[in-house]
PDB file of C-alpha atoms in Angstrom:
ATOM      1  CA  UNK A   8       0.580 124.332 155.900  1.00 47.00           C
ATOM      2  CA  UNK A   9       3.069 123.519 158.694  1.00 45.00           C
ATOM      3  CA  UNK A  10       2.101 119.871 158.460  1.00 48.00           C
ATOM      4  CA  UNK A  11       2.889 119.759 154.716  1.00 49.00           C
ATOM      5  CA  UNK A  12       6.198 121.571 155.254  1.00 43.00           C
ATOM      6  CA  UNK A  13       7.136 119.147 158.042  1.00 42.00           C
ATOM      7  CA  UNK A  14       6.309 116.115 155.880  1.00 46.00           C
ATOM      8  CA  UNK A  15       8.275 117.581 152.973  1.00 42.00           C
ATOM      9  CA  UNK A  16      11.313 118.170 155.238  1.00 41.00           C
ATOM     10  CA  UNK A  17      11.009 114.644 156.637  1.00 41.00           C
ATOM     11  CA  UNK A  18      10.976 113.140 153.129  1.00 46.00           C
ATOM     12  CA  UNK A  19      13.921 115.316 152.072  1.00 40.00           C
ATOM     13  CA  UNK A  20      15.885 114.241 155.169  1.00 44.00           C
ATOM     14  CA  UNK A  21      15.167 110.556 154.447  1.00 47.00           C
ATOM     15  CA  UNK A  22      16.262 110.909 150.815  1.00 46.00           C
ATOM     16  CA  UNK A  23      19.435 112.763 151.803  1.00 44.00           C
ATOM     17  CA  UNK A  24      20.376 110.152 154.416  1.00 47.00           C
ATOM     18  CA  UNK A  25      19.764 107.223 152.085  1.00 51.00           C
ATOM     19  CA  UNK A  26      22.211 108.447 149.424  1.00 59.00           C
ATOM     20  CA  UNK A  27      25.329 106.344 149.123  1.00 72.00           C
ATOM     21  CA  UNK A  28      28.700 107.466 150.409  1.00 93.00           C
ATOM     22  CA  UNK A  29      31.144 107.488 147.496  1.00 94.00           C
ATOM     23  CA  UNK A  30      34.949 107.550 147.433  1.00 93.00           C
ATOM     24  CA  UNK A  31      36.765 108.057 144.116  1.00 94.00           C
ATOM     25  CA  UNK A  32      40.533 107.773 143.736  1.00 93.00           C
ATOM     26  CA  UNK A  33      42.701 108.167 140.663  1.00 95.00           C
ATOM     27  CA  UNK A  34      46.235 106.787 140.375  1.00 92.00           C
ATOM     28  CA  UNK A  35      48.875 107.121 137.709  1.00 92.00           C
ATOM     29  CA  UNK A  36      50.374 103.854 136.434  1.00 91.00           C
ATOM     30  CA  UNK A  37      54.144 104.273 136.140  1.00 89.00           C
ATOM     31  CA  UNK A  38      56.506 101.937 134.284  1.00 86.00           C
ATOM     32  CA  UNK A  39      60.223 102.725 134.128  1.00 88.00           C
ATOM     33  CA  UNK A  40      59.633 106.322 135.277  1.00 90.00           C
ATOM     34  CA  UNK A  41      57.053 106.934 132.552  1.00 92.00           C
ATOM     35  CA  UNK A  42      53.300 107.295 133.004  1.00 93.00           C
ATOM     36  CA  UNK A  43      51.652 104.560 130.937  1.00 94.00           C
ATOM     37  CA  UNK A  44      48.096 104.644 132.225  1.00 95.00           C
ATOM     38  CA  UNK A  45      45.585 105.297 134.979  1.00 96.00           C
ATOM     39  CA  UNK A  46      43.757 103.356 137.656  1.00 95.00           C
ATOM     40  CA  UNK A  47      40.363 104.643 138.760  1.00 96.00           C
ATOM     41  CA  UNK A  48      39.020 103.182 142.007  1.00 96.00           C
ATOM     42  CA  UNK A  49      35.548 103.702 143.444  1.00 96.00           C
ATOM     43  CA  UNK A  50      33.991 102.642 146.730  1.00 96.00           C
ATOM     44  CA  UNK A  51      30.270 103.180 147.217  1.00 97.00           C
ATOM     45  CA  UNK A  52      28.503 102.411 150.502  1.00 95.00           C
ATOM     46  CA  UNK A  53      24.744 102.061 150.750  1.00 92.00           C
ATOM     47  CA  UNK A  54      23.396 100.566 153.973  1.00 90.00           C
ATOM     48  CA  UNK A  55      24.969  97.088 154.352  1.00 92.00           C
ATOM     49  CA  UNK A  56      26.194  96.901 150.741  1.00 95.00           C
ATOM     50  CA  UNK A  57      29.618  98.089 149.592  1.00 97.00           C
ATOM     51  CA  UNK A  58      30.432  98.268 145.890  1.00 97.00           C
ATOM     52  CA  UNK A  59      34.039  98.473 144.698  1.00 97.00           C
ATOM     53  CA  UNK A  60      35.053  99.188 141.142  1.00 97.00           C
ATOM     54  CA  UNK A  61      38.599  99.347 139.818  1.00 96.00           C
ATOM     55  CA  UNK A  62      39.335 100.211 136.224  1.00 97.00           C
ATOM     56  CA  UNK A  63      42.887 100.282 134.882  1.00 95.00           C
ATOM     57  CA  UNK A  64      43.839 101.419 131.406  1.00 96.00           C
ATOM     58  CA  UNK A  65      47.426 101.033 130.216  1.00 94.00           C
ATOM     59  CA  UNK A  66      48.677 102.121 126.818  1.00 93.00           C
ATOM     60  CA  UNK A  67      52.389 101.657 126.158  1.00 90.00           C
ATOM     61  CA  UNK A  68      54.970 100.041 123.958  1.00 87.00           C
ATOM     62  CA  UNK A  69      57.321  97.271 125.134  1.00 82.00           C
ATOM     63  CA  UNK A  70      58.727  95.663 121.977  1.00 87.00           C
ATOM     64  CA  UNK A  71      55.167  95.838 120.645  1.00 90.00           C
ATOM     65  CA  UNK A  72      52.154  98.053 121.381  1.00 91.00           C
ATOM     66  CA  UNK A  73      50.288  97.138 124.540  1.00 91.00           C
ATOM     67  CA  UNK A  74      46.761  98.299 125.316  1.00 94.00           C
ATOM     68  CA  UNK A  75      45.657  96.666 128.558  1.00 94.00           C
ATOM     69  CA  UNK A  76      42.339  97.156 130.359  1.00 96.00           C
ATOM     70  CA  UNK A  77      41.369  95.711 133.738  1.00 95.00           C
ATOM     71  CA  UNK A  78      37.874  96.082 135.177  1.00 97.00           C
ATOM     72  CA  UNK A  79      36.877  94.796 138.610  1.00 97.00           C
ATOM     73  CA  UNK A  80      33.319  95.040 139.948  1.00 97.00           C
ATOM     74  CA  UNK A  81      33.010  93.706 143.491  1.00 97.00           C
ATOM     75  CA  UNK A  82      30.000  93.679 145.831  1.00 97.00           C
ATOM     76  CA  UNK A  83      30.137  93.044 149.574  1.00 97.00           C
ATOM     77  CA  UNK A  84      27.070  92.547 151.702  1.00 96.00           C
ATOM     78  CA  UNK A  85      27.212  92.517 155.509  1.00 94.00           C
ATOM     79  CA  UNK A  86      31.018  92.281 155.426  1.00 93.00           C
ATOM     80  CA  UNK A  87      31.257  89.295 153.068  1.00 96.00           C
ATOM     81  CA  UNK A  88      31.969  89.091 149.369  1.00 97.00           C
ATOM     82  CA  UNK A  89      28.667  88.602 147.564  1.00 97.00           C
ATOM     83  CA  UNK A  90      29.783  88.802 143.940  1.00 97.00           C
ATOM     84  CA  UNK A  91      32.761  89.824 141.851  1.00 97.00           C
ATOM     85  CA  UNK A  92      33.323  90.176 138.137  1.00 97.00           C
ATOM     86  CA  UNK A  93      36.725  90.637 136.483  1.00 97.00           C
ATOM     87  CA  UNK A  94      37.327  91.439 132.825  1.00 97.00           C
ATOM     88  CA  UNK A  95      40.794  91.853 131.349  1.00 96.00           C
ATOM     89  CA  UNK A  96      41.482  92.776 127.752  1.00 96.00           C
ATOM     90  CA  UNK A  97      44.824  92.921 125.972  1.00 94.00           C
ATOM     91  CA  UNK A  98      44.899  94.797 122.682  1.00 94.00           C
ATOM     92  CA  UNK A  99      41.121  94.539 122.385  1.00 93.00           C
ATOM     93  CA  UNK A 100      40.949  90.752 122.986  1.00 95.00           C
ATOM     94  CA  UNK A 101      39.560  89.134 126.119  1.00 94.00           C
ATOM     95  CA  UNK A 102      42.337  87.646 128.296  1.00 94.00           C
ATOM     96  CA  UNK A 103      40.324  86.958 131.426  1.00 94.00           C
ATOM     97  CA  UNK A 104      36.658  86.806 132.283  1.00 96.00           C
ATOM     98  CA  UNK A 105      36.045  85.532 135.789  1.00 97.00           C
ATOM     99  CA  UNK A 106      33.427  85.862 138.458  1.00 97.00           C
ATOM    100  CA  UNK A 107      32.866  84.726 142.018  1.00 97.00           C
ATOM    101  CA  UNK A 108      29.348  84.321 143.359  1.00 97.00           C
ATOM    102  CA  UNK A 109      28.178  83.459 146.885  1.00 97.00           C
ATOM    103  CA  UNK A 110      25.473  80.784 146.711  1.00 94.00           C
ATOM    104  CA  UNK A 111      24.224  78.776 149.691  1.00 90.00           C
ATOM    105  CA  UNK A 112      27.200  79.642 151.927  1.00 90.00           C
ATOM    106  CA  UNK A 113      29.765  78.604 149.281  1.00 95.00           C
ATOM    107  CA  UNK A 114      31.554  80.612 146.672  1.00 97.00           C
ATOM    108  CA  UNK A 115      31.496  79.523 143.079  1.00 97.00           C
ATOM    109  CA  UNK A 116      34.387  80.757 140.966  1.00 97.00           C
ATOM    110  CA  UNK A 117      33.750  80.832 137.226  1.00 97.00           C
ATOM    111  CA  UNK A 118      36.286  81.320 134.482  1.00 96.00           C
ATOM    112  CA  UNK A 119      34.854  82.066 131.034  1.00 94.00           C
ATOM    113  CA  UNK A 120      31.378  81.088 132.310  1.00 93.00           C
ATOM    114  CA  UNK A 121      32.583  77.610 133.406  1.00 95.00           C
ATOM    115  CA  UNK A 122      32.512  76.616 137.063  1.00 95.00           C
ATOM    116  CA  UNK A 123      36.145  76.238 138.041  1.00 94.00           C
ATOM    117  CA  UNK A 124      36.290  76.186 141.860  1.00 94.00           C
ATOM    118  CA  UNK A 125      34.128  75.861 144.952  1.00 95.00           C
ATOM    119  CA  UNK A 126      35.351  77.860 147.943  1.00 96.00           C
ATOM    120  CA  UNK A 127      33.915  77.188 151.385  1.00 94.00           C
ATOM    121  CA  UNK A 128      35.771  79.743 153.507  1.00 94.00           C
ATOM    122  CA  UNK A 129      34.359  83.224 154.053  1.00 95.00           C
ATOM    123  CA  UNK A 130      35.820  86.009 151.918  1.00 97.00           C
ATOM    124  CA  UNK A 131      35.976  89.317 153.772  1.00 95.00           C
ATOM    125  CA  UNK A 132      38.890  91.068 152.008  1.00 97.00           C
ATOM    126  CA  UNK A 133      39.769  91.103 148.305  1.00 96.00           C
ATOM    127  CA  UNK A 134      42.403  92.496 145.955  1.00 95.00           C
ATOM    128  CA  UNK A 135      40.056  95.270 144.792  1.00 95.00           C
ATOM    129  CA  UNK A 136      39.898  96.560 148.364  1.00 95.00           C
ATOM    130  CA  UNK A 137      43.701  96.923 148.554  1.00 94.00           C
ATOM    131  CA  UNK A 138      43.460  99.985 146.314  1.00 92.00           C
ATOM    132  CA  UNK A 139      41.020 101.775 148.628  1.00 93.00           C
ATOM    133  CA  UNK A 140      41.533 100.462 152.170  1.00 92.00           C
ATOM    134  CA  UNK A 141      44.616  99.740 154.241  1.00 95.00           C
ATOM    135  CA  UNK A 142      44.467  96.026 155.160  1.00 96.00           C
ATOM    136  CA  UNK A 143      44.926  96.423 158.924  1.00 94.00           C
ATOM    137  CA  UNK A 144      44.951  92.983 160.573  1.00 94.00           C
ATOM    138  CA  UNK A 145      44.478  91.141 157.250  1.00 95.00           C
ATOM    139  CA  UNK A 146      46.726  88.174 156.399  1.00 94.00           C
ATOM    140  CA  UNK A 147      44.964  86.712 153.358  1.00 94.00           C
ATOM    141  CA  UNK A 148      43.570  88.510 150.341  1.00 96.00           C
ATOM    142  CA  UNK A 149      41.186  86.885 147.878  1.00 97.00           C
ATOM    143  CA  UNK A 150      42.118  87.358 144.234  1.00 95.00           C
ATOM    144  CA  UNK A 151      38.932  87.960 142.269  1.00 96.00           C
ATOM    145  CA  UNK A 152      40.937  87.420 139.107  1.00 94.00           C
ATOM    146  CA  UNK A 153      42.192  83.900 139.886  1.00 94.00           C
ATOM    147  CA  UNK A 154      39.928  82.570 142.642  1.00 95.00           C
ATOM    148  CA  UNK A 155      42.865  82.067 145.008  1.00 94.00           C
ATOM    149  CA  UNK A 156      44.021  83.495 148.319  1.00 95.00           C
ATOM    150  CA  UNK A 157      47.257  85.481 148.491  1.00 95.00           C
ATOM    151  CA  UNK A 158      49.317  85.944 151.616  1.00 94.00           C
ATOM    152  CA  UNK A 159      49.644  89.479 152.963  1.00 95.00           C
ATOM    153  CA  UNK A 160      52.450  90.545 155.271  1.00 95.00           C
ATOM    154  CA  UNK A 161      52.877  93.836 157.103  1.00 95.00           C
ATOM    155  CA  UNK A 162      56.439  95.040 156.476  1.00 95.00           C
ATOM    156  CA  UNK A 163      56.290  98.182 158.575  1.00 94.00           C
ATOM    157  CA  UNK A 164      53.764 100.852 159.477  1.00 94.00           C
ATOM    158  CA  UNK A 165      51.468 101.400 156.447  1.00 95.00           C
ATOM    159  CA  UNK A 166      53.541  99.110 154.153  1.00 95.00           C
ATOM    160  CA  UNK A 167      52.399  95.632 153.090  1.00 96.00           C
ATOM    161  CA  UNK A 168      53.580  92.929 150.708  1.00 95.00           C
ATOM    162  CA  UNK A 169      51.188  90.635 148.893  1.00 95.00           C
ATOM    163  CA  UNK A 170      52.602  87.378 147.589  1.00 91.00           C
ATOM    164  CA  UNK A 171      50.556  86.290 144.596  1.00 83.00           C
ATOM    165  CA  UNK A 172      50.658  83.993 141.613  1.00 82.00           C
ATOM    166  CA  UNK A 173      54.063  82.528 140.777  1.00 82.00           C
ATOM    167  CA  UNK A 174      55.379  83.960 144.077  1.00 85.00           C
ATOM    168  CA  UNK A 175      55.277  87.508 142.684  1.00 88.00           C
ATOM    169  CA  UNK A 176      55.388  90.213 145.327  1.00 91.00           C
ATOM    170  CA  UNK A 177      53.414  93.458 145.133  1.00 90.00           C
ATOM    171  CA  UNK A 178      54.070  96.212 147.668  1.00 91.00           C
ATOM    172  CA  UNK A 179      51.283  98.475 148.930  1.00 92.00           C
ATOM    173  CA  UNK A 180      52.118 101.729 150.690  1.00 92.00           C
ATOM    174  CA  UNK A 181      49.370 103.723 152.408  1.00 92.00           C
ATOM    175  CA  UNK A 182      49.722 107.459 152.979  1.00 88.00           C
ATOM    176  CA  UNK A 183      46.925 109.856 153.968  1.00 74.00           C
TER     177      UNK A 183
END
């Protein structure tokens, strides 16, 4: 009887320890002092694999009605990007469908299922991670959406600026 109980407890311990660690964050999207949507961010860790998912839904009116949805699914394995998938819809129509896949030590960036770029440098930090993790010591951020690297600059403690497409600057502030 003790042997069966011990085996049962051992199996239960193994199952409990193998469950993924999950972080969920929810942000309000604000435009001109008005809440126009939400951003849901998830980080799930299981052994050497980390899965990030960001989903943004914006519903507002600027001259015309805007319904915008962003969905990022990003997988890291052993500290390197393994695969990412980005889908963006505007008013129900696809605006962007891109993916990055690591194959034979090179990244292949696809836009609308067509190979667009080959990237040979390692990718260890991406835009999806900015939502969940302060980029301490990071100077370049890979954009899963466009297949490009954006410069990242620390402005002061816990405040960073990312310079992206068309020289646009996004500011990231980390508290708690």
